[in-house]
Amino acid sequence: MPHPSPGAARRVLRRVDWYIVALFCVIGLAALVPARGAAADGVSLTARVAVGLLFFLYGARLSPQAALDGVRHWRLHLPVLALTFLAFPAVGLAAGLLPHGVLSPELAAGVLFLTVLPSTVQSSIAFTSMARGNVAAAICSASFSTVLGVVLTPLLAVTLLRQTGAGAGDAPLTPSQLTDIAVQLLLPFLAGQAVRRWIADWLGRHRALTTLCDRGSILLVVYSAFSRGVTAGIWHRVPPARLLLLAAVCALLLAFALSAAHGTARLIGLPRADRITAVFCGSNKSLASGLPMATVLFPPDRVGITVLPLMLYHTLQLVVCAYLARRWPAPPTPLAAPASPPPLRLVRVQDPEQVDEKNAR
């Protein structure tokens, strides 16, 4: 059996998303060595600080003008936002009607929470660029979705979960919960916006540091959430068969989002580049925003099982959207204009008599 060449191995390694690998490694670490007792409290406190830092960086890096510019292209952004914050949550409510043998109440709450999340920024822009779509519009659309998600996602999540009975009790949103949401998410975001003019350039020059902070914060939140889930018996509550059913539900959600985004964009007559933007911005959901918000909105012993749908959906969207972006039909090349004939050159023809006279001399 021939061995793969080193070049082929390197190409495979380049295609691997090591961040997804790291996420599953952290989940495995939490399953094997979960944080318990005082260590769990310390990890939880550190994760809360990391959440605040994460949203501070969001505010510091996001230009307010970029978000405001998104309003101008309303024919693209309004359908994307309607899909993200209206149609998607409606499907999440419908998923809650599935029998408990398919989705337990806790997993149904996780699916509903997944559907109210904003779009991603990095993935949406990267996939749009790969498919040769409208990258500028993708930046505006994803940024605008993120800004709205800071306020809309917690309110939608709490309101819908209370109405469906999937939340922690049936009491209305309390002032303490509103304060917790504001302190954890909104205030750091506004603080980042306030100091953006002084630190935005520095953050731009140190992208590796900010990326490490982003991803490290999320990995810490994942470890904290799944550690609490393991100590609460999460894997005993989600057997392999139910996990496969949950993956099938997430796949159907992704198929709905991709079809609805593409169909709506074609229906309203958007050009090819804008249709690509609508598909990727309308179907992607933000893991970076969802995990920190889940730590605020759900009890500590329920965070791990609640974010399972988000983890599965995020993995599926990366794989499927990367495949679509690489194989999206290229734009038609314009017909080349026929080559113009070379310009005529005037050649002076001498009189033979003058030539003979010149030679005689």
CSV table of C-alpha atoms in Angstrom, one decimal:
chain,number,residue,atom,x,y,z
A,1,MET,CA,0.0,0.0,0.0
A,2,PRO,CA,1.6,3.3,-1.1
A,3,HIS,CA,2.4,5.8,1.7
A,4,PRO,CA,1.1,9.4,1.3
A,5,SER,CA,3.7,11.8,0.2
A,6,PRO,CA,4.9,14.5,2.6
A,7,GLY,CA,3.3,17.2,0.3
A,8,ALA,CA,-0.1,15.5,0.5
A,9,ALA,CA,0.3,15.2,4.3
A,10,ARG,CA,1.0,18.9,4.6
A,11,ARG,CA,-2.0,19.8,2.4
A,12,VAL,CA,-4.2,17.7,4.7
A,13,LEU,CA,-2.8,19.4,7.8
A,14,ARG,CA,-3.4,22.8,6.3
A,15,ARG,CA,-7.0,22.0,5.8
A,16,VAL,CA,-7.5,20.9,9.4
A,17,ASP,CA,-9.2,23.5,11.5
A,18,TRP,CA,-7.0,23.3,14.6
A,19,TYR,CA,-9.3,25.5,16.6
A,20,ILE,CA,-12.1,22.9,16.3
A,21,VAL,CA,-9.6,20.2,17.3
A,22,ALA,CA,-8.7,22.3,20.3
A,23,LEU,CA,-12.3,22.7,21.3
A,24,PHE,CA,-12.9,18.9,21.3
A,25,CYS,CA,-9.6,18.4,23.1
A,26,VAL,CA,-10.8,20.8,25.9
A,27,ILE,CA,-14.1,18.9,26.0
A,28,GLY,CA,-12.1,15.7,26.4
A,29,LEU,CA,-10.0,17.2,29.1
A,30,ALA,CA,-13.1,18.4,31.0
A,31,ALA,CA,-14.5,14.8,30.7
A,32,LEU,CA,-11.3,13.2,32.1
A,33,VAL,CA,-10.2,15.9,34.5
A,34,PRO,CA,-13.1,18.2,35.4
A,35,ALA,CA,-12.6,21.1,37.7
A,36,ARG,CA,-14.2,20.4,41.1
A,37,GLY,CA,-14.9,22.3,44.3
A,38,ALA,CA,-12.7,25.4,44.8
A,39,ALA,CA,-10.9,24.8,41.5
A,40,ALA,CA,-14.3,24.9,39.7
A,41,ASP,CA,-15.1,28.2,41.4
A,42,GLY,CA,-11.7,29.6,40.4
A,43,VAL,CA,-12.1,28.5,36.8
A,44,SER,CA,-15.7,29.9,36.7
A,45,LEU,CA,-14.5,33.3,38.0
A,46,THR,CA,-11.7,33.4,35.5
A,47,ALA,CA,-14.1,32.5,32.8
A,48,ARG,CA,-16.4,35.4,33.8
A,49,VAL,CA,-13.5,37.8,33.6
A,50,ALA,CA,-12.5,36.4,30.2
A,51,VAL,CA,-16.1,36.9,29.0
A,52,GLY,CA,-15.9,40.6,29.9
A,53,LEU,CA,-12.5,40.9,28.3
A,54,LEU,CA,-13.8,39.2,25.1
A,55,PHE,CA,-16.7,41.7,24.7
A,56,PHE,CA,-14.4,44.6,25.5
A,57,LEU,CA,-12.2,43.5,22.6
A,58,TYR,CA,-15.3,43.2,20.4
A,59,GLY,CA,-16.2,46.8,21.2
A,60,ALA,CA,-12.6,48.0,20.7
A,61,ARG,CA,-12.2,46.4,17.3
A,62,LEU,CA,-15.6,47.1,15.8
A,63,SER,CA,-15.9,50.4,14.0
A,64,PRO,CA,-19.2,52.1,14.7
A,65,GLN,CA,-19.1,53.5,11.2
A,66,ALA,CA,-18.9,50.0,9.8
A,67,ALA,CA,-22.1,49.0,11.7
A,68,LEU,CA,-23.9,52.2,10.6
A,69,ASP,CA,-22.8,51.7,6.9
A,70,GLY,CA,-24.7,48.3,7.0
A,71,VAL,CA,-28.0,50.1,7.1
A,72,ARG,CA,-27.4,51.6,3.7
A,73,HIS,CA,-27.5,48.3,1.9
A,74,TRP,CA,-31.0,47.5,3.3
A,75,ARG,CA,-32.0,45.1,0.5
A,76,LEU,CA,-29.2,42.8,1.6
A,77,HIS,CA,-29.0,43.3,5.4
A,78,LEU,CA,-32.7,43.4,6.3
A,79,PRO,CA,-33.4,39.9,4.9
A,80,VAL,CA,-30.3,38.6,6.7
A,81,LEU,CA,-31.3,40.1,10.0
A,82,ALA,CA,-34.8,38.9,9.6
A,83,LEU,CA,-33.5,35.4,9.0
A,84,THR,CA,-31.1,35.6,12.0
A,85,PHE,CA,-33.5,37.1,14.6
A,86,LEU,CA,-37.0,36.2,13.3
A,87,ALA,CA,-37.1,33.1,11.1
A,88,PHE,CA,-34.4,31.2,12.9
A,89,PRO,CA,-36.0,31.6,16.4
A,90,ALA,CA,-39.3,30.6,14.9
A,91,VAL,CA,-37.8,27.3,13.7
A,92,GLY,CA,-36.1,26.9,17.1
A,93,LEU,CA,-39.6,27.2,18.8
A,94,ALA,CA,-40.9,24.6,16.3
A,95,ALA,CA,-38.0,22.2,17.2
A,96,GLY,CA,-39.1,22.4,20.8
A,97,LEU,CA,-42.3,20.6,19.8
A,98,LEU,CA,-40.3,17.5,18.9
A,99,PRO,CA,-40.9,14.5,21.2
A,100,HIS,CA,-38.7,14.3,24.3
A,101,GLY,CA,-37.2,11.1,22.9
A,102,VAL,CA,-35.6,13.2,20.2
A,103,LEU,CA,-34.8,16.4,22.1
A,104,SER,CA,-34.9,16.5,25.9
A,105,PRO,CA,-36.1,19.8,27.4
A,106,GLU,CA,-32.5,20.8,28.2
A,107,LEU,CA,-31.4,20.1,24.6
A,108,ALA,CA,-34.5,21.9,23.2
A,109,ALA,CA,-33.5,24.9,25.3
A,110,GLY,CA,-30.0,24.7,23.8
A,111,VAL,CA,-31.4,24.5,20.2
A,112,LEU,CA,-33.7,27.5,20.9
A,113,PHE,CA,-30.7,29.4,22.3
A,114,LEU,CA,-28.7,28.5,19.2
A,115,THR,CA,-31.3,30.0,16.9
A,116,VAL,CA,-31.3,33.5,18.6
A,117,LEU,CA,-27.5,34.0,18.3
A,118,PRO,CA,-26.0,36.6,15.9
A,119,SER,CA,-24.0,35.8,12.9
A,120,THR,CA,-20.3,35.2,13.0
A,121,VAL,CA,-17.8,37.9,11.8
A,122,GLN,CA,-14.6,36.0,10.9
A,123,SER,CA,-16.2,32.9,9.3
A,124,SER,CA,-18.9,34.8,7.3
A,125,ILE,CA,-16.3,37.1,5.9
A,126,ALA,CA,-13.8,34.3,5.1
A,127,PHE,CA,-16.4,32.2,3.3
A,128,THR,CA,-17.7,35.1,1.4
A,129,SER,CA,-14.2,36.0,0.2
A,130,MET,CA,-13.5,32.3,-0.7
A,131,ALA,CA,-16.6,32.3,-2.9
A,132,ARG,CA,-15.8,35.7,-4.5
A,133,GLY,CA,-18.8,37.4,-2.9
A,134,ASN,CA,-19.3,41.0,-1.7
A,135,VAL,CA,-16.7,41.1,1.1
A,136,ALA,CA,-17.5,44.7,2.1
A,137,ALA,CA,-21.1,43.9,2.5
A,138,ALA,CA,-20.3,40.8,4.5
A,139,ILE,CA,-18.2,42.9,6.9
A,140,CYS,CA,-21.1,45.3,7.4
A,141,SER,CA,-23.7,42.6,7.7
A,142,ALA,CA,-21.8,40.5,10.2
A,143,SER,CA,-20.8,43.5,12.2
A,144,PHE,CA,-24.3,44.9,12.4
A,145,SER,CA,-25.6,41.4,13.4
A,146,THR,CA,-23.0,41.3,16.2
A,147,VAL,CA,-23.9,44.7,17.5
A,148,LEU,CA,-27.6,43.9,17.6
A,149,GLY,CA,-26.9,40.5,19.1
A,150,VAL,CA,-25.3,42.0,22.2
A,151,VAL,CA,-28.8,43.4,23.1
A,152,LEU,CA,-31.3,41.2,21.2
A,153,THR,CA,-29.8,37.7,21.9
A,154,PRO,CA,-30.1,37.8,25.7
A,155,LEU,CA,-33.6,39.4,25.6
A,156,LEU,CA,-34.9,36.9,22.9
A,157,ALA,CA,-33.3,34.0,24.7
A,158,VAL,CA,-34.8,34.8,28.1
A,159,THR,CA,-38.2,35.8,26.7
A,160,LEU,CA,-38.6,32.7,24.5
A,161,LEU,CA,-37.2,30.3,27.1
A,162,ARG,CA,-39.6,31.7,29.7
A,163,GLN,CA,-42.6,31.3,27.4
A,164,THR,CA,-41.7,27.7,26.5
A,165,GLY,CA,-41.0,26.7,30.0
A,166,ALA,CA,-37.4,25.7,29.0
A,167,GLY,CA,-35.8,28.3,31.2
A,168,ALA,CA,-35.0,28.2,34.9
A,169,GLY,CA,-38.5,28.6,36.1
A,170,ASP,CA,-41.4,30.7,34.8
A,171,ALA,CA,-40.6,34.0,36.5
A,172,PRO,CA,-40.1,37.0,34.3
A,173,LEU,CA,-36.7,38.5,33.6
A,174,THR,CA,-35.6,39.9,36.9
A,175,PRO,CA,-33.6,43.1,37.5
A,176,SER,CA,-30.7,41.1,38.8
A,177,GLN,CA,-30.5,39.1,35.5
A,178,LEU,CA,-30.7,42.3,33.5
A,179,THR,CA,-27.9,43.7,35.7
A,180,ASP,CA,-25.8,40.5,35.2
A,181,ILE,CA,-26.3,40.7,31.4
A,182,ALA,CA,-25.3,44.4,31.3
A,183,VAL,CA,-22.3,43.9,33.5
A,184,GLN,CA,-21.0,40.8,31.7
A,185,LEU,CA,-21.7,41.8,28.1
A,186,LEU,CA,-23.0,45.3,27.4
A,187,LEU,CA,-20.8,47.4,29.7
A,188,PRO,CA,-17.5,45.8,28.5
A,189,PHE,CA,-18.6,46.2,24.9
A,190,LEU,CA,-19.5,49.9,25.4
A,191,ALA,CA,-16.2,50.4,27.3
A,192,GLY,CA,-14.4,49.0,24.3
A,193,GLN,CA,-16.2,51.4,22.0
A,194,ALA,CA,-15.3,54.3,24.3
A,195,VAL,CA,-11.6,53.7,24.2
A,196,ARG,CA,-11.4,52.4,20.6
A,197,ARG,CA,-9.9,55.6,19.3
A,198,TRP,CA,-6.8,55.1,21.5
A,199,ILE,CA,-6.3,51.3,21.2
A,200,ALA,CA,-7.7,50.3,17.9
A,201,ASP,CA,-4.4,50.8,16.1
A,202,TRP,CA,-2.5,48.9,18.7
A,203,LEU,CA,-4.9,46.0,18.5
A,204,GLY,CA,-4.6,46.0,14.7
A,205,ARG,CA,-0.8,45.7,15.0
A,206,HIS,CA,-1.1,42.8,17.5
A,207,ARG,CA,-3.7,40.6,15.8
A,208,ALA,CA,-2.0,37.4,17.0
A,209,LEU,CA,-2.3,38.6,20.6
A,210,THR,CA,-6.0,39.5,20.2
A,211,THR,CA,-6.7,36.2,18.4
A,212,LEU,CA,-5.0,34.3,21.2
A,213,CYS,CA,-7.1,36.2,23.7
A,214,ASP,CA,-10.3,35.5,21.8
A,215,ARG,CA,-9.8,31.8,21.3
A,216,GLY,CA,-8.2,31.3,24.7
A,217,SER,CA,-11.2,32.9,26.4
A,218,ILE,CA,-13.6,30.6,24.6
A,219,LEU,CA,-11.6,27.5,25.4
A,220,LEU,CA,-11.6,28.5,29.0
A,221,VAL,CA,-15.4,29.0,28.9
A,222,VAL,CA,-15.8,25.6,27.3
A,223,TYR,CA,-13.7,23.9,29.9
A,224,SER,CA,-15.6,25.6,32.7
A,225,ALA,CA,-19.0,24.8,31.2
A,226,PHE,CA,-18.2,21.2,30.4
A,227,SER,CA,-16.5,20.6,33.8
A,228,ARG,CA,-19.7,21.6,35.5
A,229,GLY,CA,-21.6,19.5,33.1
A,230,VAL,CA,-19.5,16.4,33.7
A,231,THR,CA,-19.8,16.8,37.5
A,232,ALA,CA,-23.6,17.1,37.0
A,233,GLY,CA,-23.6,13.9,34.9
A,234,ILE,CA,-24.0,15.4,31.4
A,235,TRP,CA,-22.8,12.4,29.5
A,236,HIS,CA,-25.2,10.1,31.4
A,237,ARG,CA,-28.1,12.4,30.3
A,238,VAL,CA,-27.0,12.5,26.6
A,239,PRO,CA,-26.5,8.9,25.4
A,240,PRO,CA,-24.9,8.3,22.0
A,241,ALA,CA,-28.2,7.7,20.2
A,242,ARG,CA,-29.6,11.0,21.4
A,243,LEU,CA,-26.4,12.8,20.4
A,244,LEU,CA,-26.8,11.5,16.9
A,245,LEU,CA,-30.4,12.7,16.8
A,246,LEU,CA,-29.2,16.1,18.0
A,247,ALA,CA,-26.6,16.2,15.2
A,248,ALA,CA,-29.4,15.4,12.7
A,249,VAL,CA,-31.5,18.3,14.1
A,250,CYS,CA,-28.6,20.7,13.8
A,251,ALA,CA,-27.9,19.5,10.2
A,252,LEU,CA,-31.6,20.2,9.3
A,253,LEU,CA,-31.3,23.7,10.9
A,254,LEU,CA,-28.3,24.4,8.8
A,255,ALA,CA,-30.0,23.1,5.6
A,256,PHE,CA,-33.0,25.4,6.4
A,257,ALA,CA,-30.8,28.4,6.9
A,258,LEU,CA,-28.8,27.9,3.8
A,259,SER,CA,-31.9,27.3,1.6
A,260,ALA,CA,-33.9,30.2,3.1
A,261,ALA,CA,-31.0,32.7,2.7
A,262,HIS,CA,-30.3,31.7,-0.9
A,263,GLY,CA,-34.0,31.5,-1.8
A,264,THR,CA,-34.8,34.9,-0.3
A,265,ALA,CA,-31.8,36.5,-2.0
A,266,ARG,CA,-32.9,35.2,-5.4
A,267,LEU,CA,-36.5,36.2,-4.8
A,268,ILE,CA,-35.6,39.8,-4.2
A,269,GLY,CA,-33.2,39.9,-7.1
A,270,LEU,CA,-29.9,40.3,-5.4
A,271,PRO,CA,-26.9,40.0,-7.7
A,272,ARG,CA,-24.6,37.0,-7.4
A,273,ALA,CA,-22.0,38.6,-5.0
A,274,ASP,CA,-24.7,39.7,-2.6
A,275,ARG,CA,-26.4,36.3,-2.7
A,276,ILE,CA,-23.2,34.8,-1.5
A,277,THR,CA,-23.0,37.3,1.4
A,278,ALA,CA,-26.6,36.6,2.3
A,279,VAL,CA,-26.0,32.8,2.4
A,280,PHE,CA,-23.0,32.9,4.7
A,281,CYS,CA,-24.0,35.7,6.9
A,282,GLY,CA,-27.6,34.4,7.3
A,283,SER,CA,-26.7,30.8,8.1
A,284,ASN,CA,-23.7,31.1,10.4
A,285,LYS,CA,-24.1,31.4,14.2
A,286,SER,CA,-21.5,32.8,16.5
A,287,LEU,CA,-19.8,30.4,18.9
A,288,ALA,CA,-17.7,33.3,20.2
A,289,SER,CA,-20.8,35.2,21.3
A,290,GLY,CA,-22.9,32.2,22.3
A,291,LEU,CA,-20.6,30.5,24.8
A,292,PRO,CA,-20.0,33.6,27.0
A,293,MET,CA,-23.7,34.5,26.8
A,294,ALA,CA,-24.7,31.0,27.9
A,295,THR,CA,-22.6,31.3,31.0
A,296,VAL,CA,-24.6,34.4,31.9
A,297,LEU,CA,-28.1,33.1,31.0
A,298,PHE,CA,-28.1,29.5,32.2
A,299,PRO,CA,-27.4,28.0,35.6
A,300,PRO,CA,-23.8,26.6,36.0
A,301,ASP,CA,-24.9,23.0,36.1
A,302,ARG,CA,-26.9,23.4,32.8
A,303,VAL,CA,-24.4,25.4,30.7
A,304,GLY,CA,-22.5,22.3,29.4
A,305,ILE,CA,-25.6,20.5,28.1
A,306,THR,CA,-27.2,23.7,26.8
A,307,VAL,CA,-24.3,24.6,24.5
A,308,LEU,CA,-24.0,21.1,23.0
A,309,PRO,CA,-26.3,22.1,20.1
A,310,LEU,CA,-24.2,25.2,19.5
A,311,MET,CA,-21.0,23.2,19.4
A,312,LEU,CA,-22.4,20.7,16.9
A,313,TYR,CA,-24.0,23.4,14.7
A,314,HIS,CA,-20.8,25.4,14.7
A,315,THR,CA,-18.8,22.4,13.6
A,316,LEU,CA,-21.3,21.5,10.9
A,317,GLN,CA,-21.4,25.1,9.6
A,318,LEU,CA,-17.6,25.3,9.3
A,319,VAL,CA,-17.4,22.0,7.3
A,320,VAL,CA,-20.4,22.6,5.0
A,321,CYS,CA,-19.8,26.3,4.4
A,322,ALA,CA,-16.1,25.7,3.6
A,323,TYR,CA,-17.2,23.1,1.1
A,324,LEU,CA,-19.8,25.4,-0.5
A,325,ALA,CA,-17.4,28.4,-0.6
A,326,ARG,CA,-14.7,26.4,-2.4
A,327,ARG,CA,-17.2,25.0,-5.0
A,328,TRP,CA,-19.4,28.0,-5.5
A,329,PRO,CA,-19.7,28.5,-9.3
A,330,ALA,CA,-17.3,31.2,-10.5
A,331,PRO,CA,-18.8,34.4,-11.9
A,332,PRO,CA,-19.3,34.4,-15.7
A,333,THR,CA,-16.3,35.9,-17.4
A,334,PRO,CA,-17.2,38.7,-19.8
A,335,LEU,CA,-16.8,38.1,-23.5
A,336,ALA,CA,-13.5,39.4,-24.7
A,337,ALA,CA,-13.7,42.2,-27.2
A,338,PRO,CA,-12.5,41.2,-30.7
A,339,ALA,CA,-8.9,42.1,-31.3
A,340,SER,CA,-8.5,45.3,-33.2
A,341,PRO,CA,-6.4,45.1,-36.4
A,342,PRO,CA,-3.0,46.6,-36.2
A,343,PRO,CA,-2.8,50.3,-37.2
A,344,LEU,CA,-2.0,51.0,-40.9
A,345,ARG,CA,1.5,52.2,-41.5
A,346,LEU,CA,2.1,54.6,-44.4
A,347,VAL,CA,5.0,53.4,-46.5
A,348,ARG,CA,6.6,56.0,-48.8
A,349,VAL,CA,7.2,54.6,-52.3
A,350,GLN,CA,10.0,56.3,-54.2
A,351,ASP,CA,9.8,57.1,-57.9
A,352,PRO,CA,12.1,54.7,-59.9
A,353,GLU,CA,13.4,57.6,-62.0
A,354,GLN,CA,14.5,59.5,-58.8
A,355,VAL,CA,16.2,56.3,-57.6
A,356,ASP,CA,18.2,55.9,-60.9
A,357,GLU,CA,19.2,59.6,-60.9
A,358,LYS,CA,20.4,59.2,-57.3
A,359,ASN,CA,22.5,56.1,-58.2
A,360,ALA,CA,23.9,57.8,-61.2
A,361,ARG,CA,25.3,60.6,-59.0
